[in-house]
PDB file of C-alpha atoms in Angstrom:
ATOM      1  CA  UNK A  18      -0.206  24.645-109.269  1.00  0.00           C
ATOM      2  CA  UNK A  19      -2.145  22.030-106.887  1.00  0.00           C
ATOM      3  CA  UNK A  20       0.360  18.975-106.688  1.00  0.00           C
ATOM      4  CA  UNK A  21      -1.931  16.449-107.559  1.00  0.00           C
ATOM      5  CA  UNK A  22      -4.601  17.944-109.407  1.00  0.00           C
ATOM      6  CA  UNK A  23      -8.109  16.198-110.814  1.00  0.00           C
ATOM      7  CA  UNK A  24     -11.347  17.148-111.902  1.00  0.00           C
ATOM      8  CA  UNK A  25     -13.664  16.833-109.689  1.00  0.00           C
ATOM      9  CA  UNK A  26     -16.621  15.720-111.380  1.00  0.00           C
ATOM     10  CA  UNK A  27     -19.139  14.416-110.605  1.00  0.00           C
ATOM     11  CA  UNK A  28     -18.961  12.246-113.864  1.00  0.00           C
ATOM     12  CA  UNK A  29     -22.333  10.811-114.559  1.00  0.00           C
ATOM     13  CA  UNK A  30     -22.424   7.848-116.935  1.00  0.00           C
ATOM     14  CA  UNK A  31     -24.911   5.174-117.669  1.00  0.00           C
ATOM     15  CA  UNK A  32     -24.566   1.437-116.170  1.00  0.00           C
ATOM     16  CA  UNK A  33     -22.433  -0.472-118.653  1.00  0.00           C
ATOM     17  CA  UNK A  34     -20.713   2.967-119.899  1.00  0.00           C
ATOM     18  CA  UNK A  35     -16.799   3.452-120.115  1.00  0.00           C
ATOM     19  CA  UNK A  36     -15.365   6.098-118.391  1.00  0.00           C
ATOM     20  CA  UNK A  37     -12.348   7.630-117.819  1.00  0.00           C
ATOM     21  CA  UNK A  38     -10.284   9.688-115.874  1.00  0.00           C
ATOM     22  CA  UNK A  39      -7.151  11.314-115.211  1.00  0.00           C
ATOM     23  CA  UNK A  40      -5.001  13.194-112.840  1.00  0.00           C
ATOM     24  CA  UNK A  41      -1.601  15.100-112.781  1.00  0.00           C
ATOM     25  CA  UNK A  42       1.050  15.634-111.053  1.00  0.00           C
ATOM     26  CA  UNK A  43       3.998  18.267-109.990  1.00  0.00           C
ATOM     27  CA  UNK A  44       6.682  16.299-108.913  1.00  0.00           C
ATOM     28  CA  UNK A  45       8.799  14.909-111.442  1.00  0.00           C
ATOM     29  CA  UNK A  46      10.775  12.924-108.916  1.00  0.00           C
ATOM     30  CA  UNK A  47       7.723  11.165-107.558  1.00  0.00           C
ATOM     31  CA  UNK A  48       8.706   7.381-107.018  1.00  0.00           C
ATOM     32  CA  UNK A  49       5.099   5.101-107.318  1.00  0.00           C
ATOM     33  CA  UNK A  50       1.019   5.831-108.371  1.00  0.00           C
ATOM     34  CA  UNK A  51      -1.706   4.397-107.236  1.00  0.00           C
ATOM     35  CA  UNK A  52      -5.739   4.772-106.934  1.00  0.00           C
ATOM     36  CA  UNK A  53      -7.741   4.658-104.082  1.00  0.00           C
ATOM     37  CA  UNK A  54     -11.271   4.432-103.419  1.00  0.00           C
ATOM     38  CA  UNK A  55     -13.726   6.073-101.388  1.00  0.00           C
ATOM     39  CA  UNK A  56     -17.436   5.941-100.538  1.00  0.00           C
ATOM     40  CA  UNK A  57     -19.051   8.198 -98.949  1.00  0.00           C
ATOM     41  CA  UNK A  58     -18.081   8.771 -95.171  1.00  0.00           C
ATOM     42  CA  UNK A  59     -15.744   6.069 -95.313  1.00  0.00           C
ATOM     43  CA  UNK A  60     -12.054   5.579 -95.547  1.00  0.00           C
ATOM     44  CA  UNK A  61      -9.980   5.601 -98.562  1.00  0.00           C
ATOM     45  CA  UNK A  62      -9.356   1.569-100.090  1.00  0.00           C
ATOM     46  CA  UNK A  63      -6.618   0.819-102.200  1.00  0.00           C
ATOM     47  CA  UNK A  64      -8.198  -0.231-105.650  1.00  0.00           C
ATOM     48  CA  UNK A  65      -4.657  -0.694-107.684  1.00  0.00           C
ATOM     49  CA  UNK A  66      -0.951   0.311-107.894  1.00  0.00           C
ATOM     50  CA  UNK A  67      -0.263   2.055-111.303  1.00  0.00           C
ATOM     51  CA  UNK A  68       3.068   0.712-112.892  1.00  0.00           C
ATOM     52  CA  UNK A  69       4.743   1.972-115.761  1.00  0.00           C
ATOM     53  CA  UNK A  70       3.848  -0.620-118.528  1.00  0.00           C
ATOM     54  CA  UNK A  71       0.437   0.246-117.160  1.00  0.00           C
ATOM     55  CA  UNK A  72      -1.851  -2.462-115.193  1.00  0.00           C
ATOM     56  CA  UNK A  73      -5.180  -3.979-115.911  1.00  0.00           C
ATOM     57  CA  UNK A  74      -7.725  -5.929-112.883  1.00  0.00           C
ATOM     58  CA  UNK A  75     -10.858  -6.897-114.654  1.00  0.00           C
ATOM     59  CA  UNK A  76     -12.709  -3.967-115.637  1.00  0.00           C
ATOM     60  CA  UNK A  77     -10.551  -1.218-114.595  1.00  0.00           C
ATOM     61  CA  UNK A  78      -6.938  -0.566-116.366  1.00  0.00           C
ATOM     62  CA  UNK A  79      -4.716   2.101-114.941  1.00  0.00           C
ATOM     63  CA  UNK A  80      -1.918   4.008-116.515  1.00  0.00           C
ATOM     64  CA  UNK A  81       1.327   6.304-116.136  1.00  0.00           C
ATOM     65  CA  UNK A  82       2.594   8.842-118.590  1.00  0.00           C
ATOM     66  CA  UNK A  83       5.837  10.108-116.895  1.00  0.00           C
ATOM     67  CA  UNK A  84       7.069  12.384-119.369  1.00  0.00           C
ATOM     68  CA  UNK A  85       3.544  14.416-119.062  1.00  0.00           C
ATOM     69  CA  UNK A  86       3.291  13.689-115.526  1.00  0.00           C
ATOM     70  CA  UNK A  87      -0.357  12.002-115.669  1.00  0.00           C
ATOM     71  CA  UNK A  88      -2.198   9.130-114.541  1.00  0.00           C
ATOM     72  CA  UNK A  89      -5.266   8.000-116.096  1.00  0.00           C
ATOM     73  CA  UNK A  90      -8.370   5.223-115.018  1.00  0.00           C
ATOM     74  CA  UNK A  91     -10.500   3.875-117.308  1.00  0.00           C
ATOM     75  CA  UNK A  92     -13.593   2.144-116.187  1.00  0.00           C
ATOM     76  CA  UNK A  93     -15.044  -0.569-118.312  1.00  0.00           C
ATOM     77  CA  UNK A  94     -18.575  -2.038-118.345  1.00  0.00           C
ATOM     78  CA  UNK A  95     -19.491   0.332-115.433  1.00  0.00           C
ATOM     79  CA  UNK A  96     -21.674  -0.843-112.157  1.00  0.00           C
ATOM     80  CA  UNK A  97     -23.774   0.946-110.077  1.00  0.00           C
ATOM     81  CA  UNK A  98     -21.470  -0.233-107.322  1.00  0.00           C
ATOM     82  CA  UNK A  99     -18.533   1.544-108.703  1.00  0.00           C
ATOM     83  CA  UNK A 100     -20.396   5.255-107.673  1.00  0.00           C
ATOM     84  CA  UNK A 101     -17.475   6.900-105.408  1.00  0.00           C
ATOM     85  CA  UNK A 102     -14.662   9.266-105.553  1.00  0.00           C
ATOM     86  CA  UNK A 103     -11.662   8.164-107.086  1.00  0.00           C
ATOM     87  CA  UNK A 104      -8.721   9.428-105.792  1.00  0.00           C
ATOM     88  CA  UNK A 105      -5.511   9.863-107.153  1.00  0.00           C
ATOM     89  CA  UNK A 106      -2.384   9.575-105.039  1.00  0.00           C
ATOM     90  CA  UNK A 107       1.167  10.286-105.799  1.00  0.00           C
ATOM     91  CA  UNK A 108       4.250   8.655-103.762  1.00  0.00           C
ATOM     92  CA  UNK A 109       7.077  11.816-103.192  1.00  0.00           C
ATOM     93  CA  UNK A 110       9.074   9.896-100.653  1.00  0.00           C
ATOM     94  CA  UNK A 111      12.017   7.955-100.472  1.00  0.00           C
ATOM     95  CA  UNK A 112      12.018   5.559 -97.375  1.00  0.00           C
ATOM     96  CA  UNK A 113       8.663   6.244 -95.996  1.00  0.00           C
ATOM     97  CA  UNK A 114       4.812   6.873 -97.737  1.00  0.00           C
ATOM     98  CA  UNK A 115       5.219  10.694 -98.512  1.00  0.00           C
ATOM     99  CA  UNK A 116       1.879  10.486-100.570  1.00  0.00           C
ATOM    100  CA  UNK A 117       0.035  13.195-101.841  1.00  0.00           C
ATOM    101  CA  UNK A 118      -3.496  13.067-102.348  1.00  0.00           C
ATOM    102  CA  UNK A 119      -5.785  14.421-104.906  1.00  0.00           C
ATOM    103  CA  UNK A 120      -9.320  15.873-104.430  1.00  0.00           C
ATOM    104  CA  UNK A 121     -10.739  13.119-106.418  1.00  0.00           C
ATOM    105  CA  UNK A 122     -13.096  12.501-108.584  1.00  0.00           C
ATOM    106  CA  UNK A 123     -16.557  11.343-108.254  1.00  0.00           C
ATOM    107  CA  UNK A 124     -18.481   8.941-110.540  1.00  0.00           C
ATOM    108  CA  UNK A 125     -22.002   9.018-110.295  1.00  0.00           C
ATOM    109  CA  UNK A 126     -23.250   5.315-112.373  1.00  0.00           C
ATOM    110  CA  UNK A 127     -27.091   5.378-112.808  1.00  0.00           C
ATOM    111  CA  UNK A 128     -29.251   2.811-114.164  1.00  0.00           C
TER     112      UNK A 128
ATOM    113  CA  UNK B  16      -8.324  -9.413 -88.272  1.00  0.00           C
ATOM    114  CA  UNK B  17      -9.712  -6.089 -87.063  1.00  0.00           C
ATOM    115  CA  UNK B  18      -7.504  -4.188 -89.329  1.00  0.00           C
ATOM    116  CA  UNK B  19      -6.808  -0.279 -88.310  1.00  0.00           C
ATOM    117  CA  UNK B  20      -9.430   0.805 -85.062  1.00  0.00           C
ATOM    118  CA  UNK B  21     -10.185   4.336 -84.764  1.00  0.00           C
ATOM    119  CA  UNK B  22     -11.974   5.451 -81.755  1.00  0.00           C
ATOM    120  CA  UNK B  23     -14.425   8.123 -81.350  1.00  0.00           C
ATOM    121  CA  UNK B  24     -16.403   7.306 -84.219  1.00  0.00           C
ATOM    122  CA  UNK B  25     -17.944  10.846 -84.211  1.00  0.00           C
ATOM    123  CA  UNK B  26     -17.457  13.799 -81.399  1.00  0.00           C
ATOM    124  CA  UNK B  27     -18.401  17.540 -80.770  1.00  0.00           C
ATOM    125  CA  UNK B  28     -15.644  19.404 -78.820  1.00  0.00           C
ATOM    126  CA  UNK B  29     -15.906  23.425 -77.543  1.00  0.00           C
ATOM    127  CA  UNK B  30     -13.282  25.664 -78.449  1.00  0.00           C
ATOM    128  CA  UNK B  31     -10.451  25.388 -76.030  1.00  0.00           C
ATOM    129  CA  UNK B  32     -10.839  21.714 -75.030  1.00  0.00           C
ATOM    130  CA  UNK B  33      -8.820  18.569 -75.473  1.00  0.00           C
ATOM    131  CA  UNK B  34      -9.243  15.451 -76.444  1.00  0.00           C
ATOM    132  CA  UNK B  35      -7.561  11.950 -77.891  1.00  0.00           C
ATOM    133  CA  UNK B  36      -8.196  10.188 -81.109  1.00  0.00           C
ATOM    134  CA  UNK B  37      -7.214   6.845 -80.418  1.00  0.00           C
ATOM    135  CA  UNK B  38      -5.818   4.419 -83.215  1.00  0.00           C
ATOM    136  CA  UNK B  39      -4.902   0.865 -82.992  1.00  0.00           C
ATOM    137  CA  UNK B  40      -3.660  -1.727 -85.427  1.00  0.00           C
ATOM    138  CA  UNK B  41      -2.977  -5.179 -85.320  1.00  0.00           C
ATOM    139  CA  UNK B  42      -0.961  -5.966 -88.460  1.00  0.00           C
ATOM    140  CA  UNK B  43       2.267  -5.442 -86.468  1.00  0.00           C
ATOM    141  CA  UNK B  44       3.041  -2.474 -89.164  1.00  0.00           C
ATOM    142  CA  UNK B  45       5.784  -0.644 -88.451  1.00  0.00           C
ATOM    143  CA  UNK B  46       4.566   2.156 -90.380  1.00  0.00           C
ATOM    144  CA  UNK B  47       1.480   5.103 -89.182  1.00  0.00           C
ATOM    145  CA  UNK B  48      -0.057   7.778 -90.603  1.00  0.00           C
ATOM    146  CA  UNK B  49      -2.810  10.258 -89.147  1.00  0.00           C
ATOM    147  CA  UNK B  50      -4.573  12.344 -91.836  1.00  0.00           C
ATOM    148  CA  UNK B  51      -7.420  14.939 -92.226  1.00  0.00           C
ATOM    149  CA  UNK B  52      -9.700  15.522 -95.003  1.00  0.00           C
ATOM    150  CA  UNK B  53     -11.550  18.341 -95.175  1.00  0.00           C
ATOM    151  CA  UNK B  54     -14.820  18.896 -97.751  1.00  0.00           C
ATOM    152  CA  UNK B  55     -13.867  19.010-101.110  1.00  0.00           C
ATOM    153  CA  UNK B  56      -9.931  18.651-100.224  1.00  0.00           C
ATOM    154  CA  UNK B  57      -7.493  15.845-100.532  1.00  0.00           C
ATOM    155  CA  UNK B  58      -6.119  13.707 -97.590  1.00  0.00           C
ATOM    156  CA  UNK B  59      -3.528  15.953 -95.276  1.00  0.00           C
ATOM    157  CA  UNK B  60      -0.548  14.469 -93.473  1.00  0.00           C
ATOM    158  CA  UNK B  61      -0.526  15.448 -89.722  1.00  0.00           C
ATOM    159  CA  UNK B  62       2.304  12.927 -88.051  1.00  0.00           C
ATOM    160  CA  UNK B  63       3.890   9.489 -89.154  1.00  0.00           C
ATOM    161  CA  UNK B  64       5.887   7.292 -87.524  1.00  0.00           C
ATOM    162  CA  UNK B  65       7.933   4.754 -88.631  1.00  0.00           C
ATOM    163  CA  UNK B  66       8.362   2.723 -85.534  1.00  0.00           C
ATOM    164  CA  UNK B  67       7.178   2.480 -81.909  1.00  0.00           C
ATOM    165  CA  UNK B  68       9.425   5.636 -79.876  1.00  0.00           C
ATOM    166  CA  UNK B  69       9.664   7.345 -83.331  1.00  0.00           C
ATOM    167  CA  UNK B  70       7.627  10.273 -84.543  1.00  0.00           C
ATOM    168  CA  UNK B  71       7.604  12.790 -87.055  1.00  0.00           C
ATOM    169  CA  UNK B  72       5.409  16.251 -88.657  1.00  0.00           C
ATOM    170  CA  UNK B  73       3.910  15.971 -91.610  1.00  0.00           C
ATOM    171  CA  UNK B  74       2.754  18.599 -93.752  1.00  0.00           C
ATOM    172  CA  UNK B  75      -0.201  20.011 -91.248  1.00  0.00           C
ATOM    173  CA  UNK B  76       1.532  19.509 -87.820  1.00  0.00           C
ATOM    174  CA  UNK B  77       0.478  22.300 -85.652  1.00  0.00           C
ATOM    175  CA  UNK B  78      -2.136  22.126 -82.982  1.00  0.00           C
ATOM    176  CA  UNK B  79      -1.447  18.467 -82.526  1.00  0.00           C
ATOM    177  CA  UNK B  80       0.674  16.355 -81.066  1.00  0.00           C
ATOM    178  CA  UNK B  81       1.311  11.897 -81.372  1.00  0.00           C
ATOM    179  CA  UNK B  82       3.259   9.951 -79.587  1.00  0.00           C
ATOM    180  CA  UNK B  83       4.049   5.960 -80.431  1.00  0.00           C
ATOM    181  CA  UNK B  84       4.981   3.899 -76.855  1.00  0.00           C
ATOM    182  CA  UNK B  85       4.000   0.653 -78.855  1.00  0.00           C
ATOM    183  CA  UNK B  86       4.084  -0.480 -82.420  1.00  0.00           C
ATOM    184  CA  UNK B  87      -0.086  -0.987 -82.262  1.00  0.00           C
ATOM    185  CA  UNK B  88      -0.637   2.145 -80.789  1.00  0.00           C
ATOM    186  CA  UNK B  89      -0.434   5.961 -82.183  1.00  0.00           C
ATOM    187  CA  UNK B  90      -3.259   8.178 -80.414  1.00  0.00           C
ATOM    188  CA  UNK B  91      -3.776  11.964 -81.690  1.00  0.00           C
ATOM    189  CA  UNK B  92      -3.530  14.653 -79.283  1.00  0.00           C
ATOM    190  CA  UNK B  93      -5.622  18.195 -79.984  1.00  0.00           C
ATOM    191  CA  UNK B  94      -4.455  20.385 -76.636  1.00  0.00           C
ATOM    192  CA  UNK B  95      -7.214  23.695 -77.388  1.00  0.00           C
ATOM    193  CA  UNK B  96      -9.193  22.668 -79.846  1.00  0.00           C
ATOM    194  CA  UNK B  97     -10.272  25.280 -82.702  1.00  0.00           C
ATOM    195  CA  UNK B  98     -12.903  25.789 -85.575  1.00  0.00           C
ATOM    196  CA  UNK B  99      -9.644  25.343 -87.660  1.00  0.00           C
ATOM    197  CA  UNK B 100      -9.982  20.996 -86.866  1.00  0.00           C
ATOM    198  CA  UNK B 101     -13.307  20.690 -87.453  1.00  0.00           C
ATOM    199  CA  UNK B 102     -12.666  17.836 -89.963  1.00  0.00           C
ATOM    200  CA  UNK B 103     -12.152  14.051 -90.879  1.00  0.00           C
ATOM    201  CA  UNK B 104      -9.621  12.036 -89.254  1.00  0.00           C
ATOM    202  CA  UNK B 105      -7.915   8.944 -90.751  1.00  0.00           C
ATOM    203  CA  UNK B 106      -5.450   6.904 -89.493  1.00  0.00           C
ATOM    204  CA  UNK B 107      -3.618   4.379 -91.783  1.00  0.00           C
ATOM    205  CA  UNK B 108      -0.870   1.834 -91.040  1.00  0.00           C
ATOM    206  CA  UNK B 109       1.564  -0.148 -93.860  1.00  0.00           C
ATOM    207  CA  UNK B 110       4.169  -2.819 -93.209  1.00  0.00           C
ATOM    208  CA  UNK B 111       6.345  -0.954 -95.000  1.00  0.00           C
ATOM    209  CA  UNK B 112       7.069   2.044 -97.758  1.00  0.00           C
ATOM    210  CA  UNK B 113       5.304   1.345-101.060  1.00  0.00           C
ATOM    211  CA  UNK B 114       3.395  -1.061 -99.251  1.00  0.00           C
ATOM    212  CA  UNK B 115      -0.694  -0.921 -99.574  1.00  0.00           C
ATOM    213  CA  UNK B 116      -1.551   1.299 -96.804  1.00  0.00           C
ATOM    214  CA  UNK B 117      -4.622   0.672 -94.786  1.00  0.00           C
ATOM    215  CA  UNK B 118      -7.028   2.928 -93.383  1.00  0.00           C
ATOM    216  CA  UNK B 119      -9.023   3.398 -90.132  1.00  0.00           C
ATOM    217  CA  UNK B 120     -12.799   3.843 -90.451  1.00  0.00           C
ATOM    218  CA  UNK B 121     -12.284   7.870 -89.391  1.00  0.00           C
ATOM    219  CA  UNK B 122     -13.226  10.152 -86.796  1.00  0.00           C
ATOM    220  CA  UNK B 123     -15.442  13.029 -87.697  1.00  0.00           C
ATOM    221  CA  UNK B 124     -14.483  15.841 -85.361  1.00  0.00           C
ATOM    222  CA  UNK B 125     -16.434  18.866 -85.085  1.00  0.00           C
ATOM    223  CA  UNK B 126     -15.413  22.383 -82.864  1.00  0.00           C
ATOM    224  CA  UNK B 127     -17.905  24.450 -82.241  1.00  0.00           C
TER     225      UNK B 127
END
């Protein structure tokens, strides 16, 4: 079983669409979530920490389920702009980044 | 603030050679990562250090080699380059664990 593990799309929605998606994880030890964001050729950019009580920044609204090991994105009110690959990274470590990237997941937003 | 700077943007090696990817921040982060991302695969820890005269493997170690003489500086040594890392190269830096890690622009390495 892949450690992080998310489907890899691509998702293709329509601009203004909701979309969602999620990603899970091995380690039931792992210590902090996040998403990251990445365009094509480019390097991964944080786009938001996932907490516990789950965490909202404008259109986008991330969440943990720890006792079925998943995180989940949902996209509001989508933009052409947010076409990428989402990726989903888990934390392992104690003391240092031991982070664990997923494939991602690309998101295709058409007019 | 330039951020993380990787250097070669882009470069074609033969089997067998050598080279440097250099990486330099300016954050004063005591924390750096180098990674490679293949096609269609998720980010791959090569080294990190967690201060300047401190290194350490990650989980894709062999055939290179770091080394941290400064806190800006943590260059990525391939000694006989193979097909094998023909891939992506990021480097990333964070002030501290848990803290939002930044990434270099890459280096797209290809052995031929």
């Amino acid at each position: 079983r892949k450690e992080v593990e998310q489907d890899p799309g691509p998702f293709n929605v329509p601009e203004g669409a909701t979309v969602a998606f999620n990603c899970t994880y091995s380690n039931s030890a792992s210590q902090s979530f996040f998403w990251y964001r990445q365009d094509c050729r480019k390097e991964p950019k944080l786009l938001m920490s996932v907490y516990s009580s789950g965490n909202e920044d404008g259109r986008f609204t991330a969440q943990l389920n720890r006792a079925s090991q998943y995180i989940s994105l949902l996209i509001r009110d989508s933009k052409l702009s947010d076409s990428a690959t989402y990726l989903c990274v888990v934390n392992e470590g104690t003391g240092f980044q031991k982070l664990v990237f997923g494939t991602g997941t690309r998101l295709l937003v058409s007019p | 603030n330039a951020g993380v700077t990787q250097t070669p943007k882009f470069r074609i090696l033969k089997i067998g050679q050598s080279m440097t990817l250099q990486c330099t921040q300016d954050m004063n982060h005591n924390y750096m990562y180098w990674y490679r991302q293949d096609p269609g695969m998720g980010l791959k820890l090569i080294y990190y250090s967690v201060g300047a005269g401190i290194t350490d493997k990650g989980e894709v170690p062999n055939g290179y080699n770091v080394s941290r003489s400064t806190t800006e500086d943590f260059p990525l040594r391939l000694e006989l380059a193979a097909p094998s890392q023909t891939s992506v190269y990021f480097c990333a830096s964070e002030r501290g664990p848990n803290e939002k890690l930044f990434f270099g622009s890459g280096t797209q390495l290809s052995v031929l």
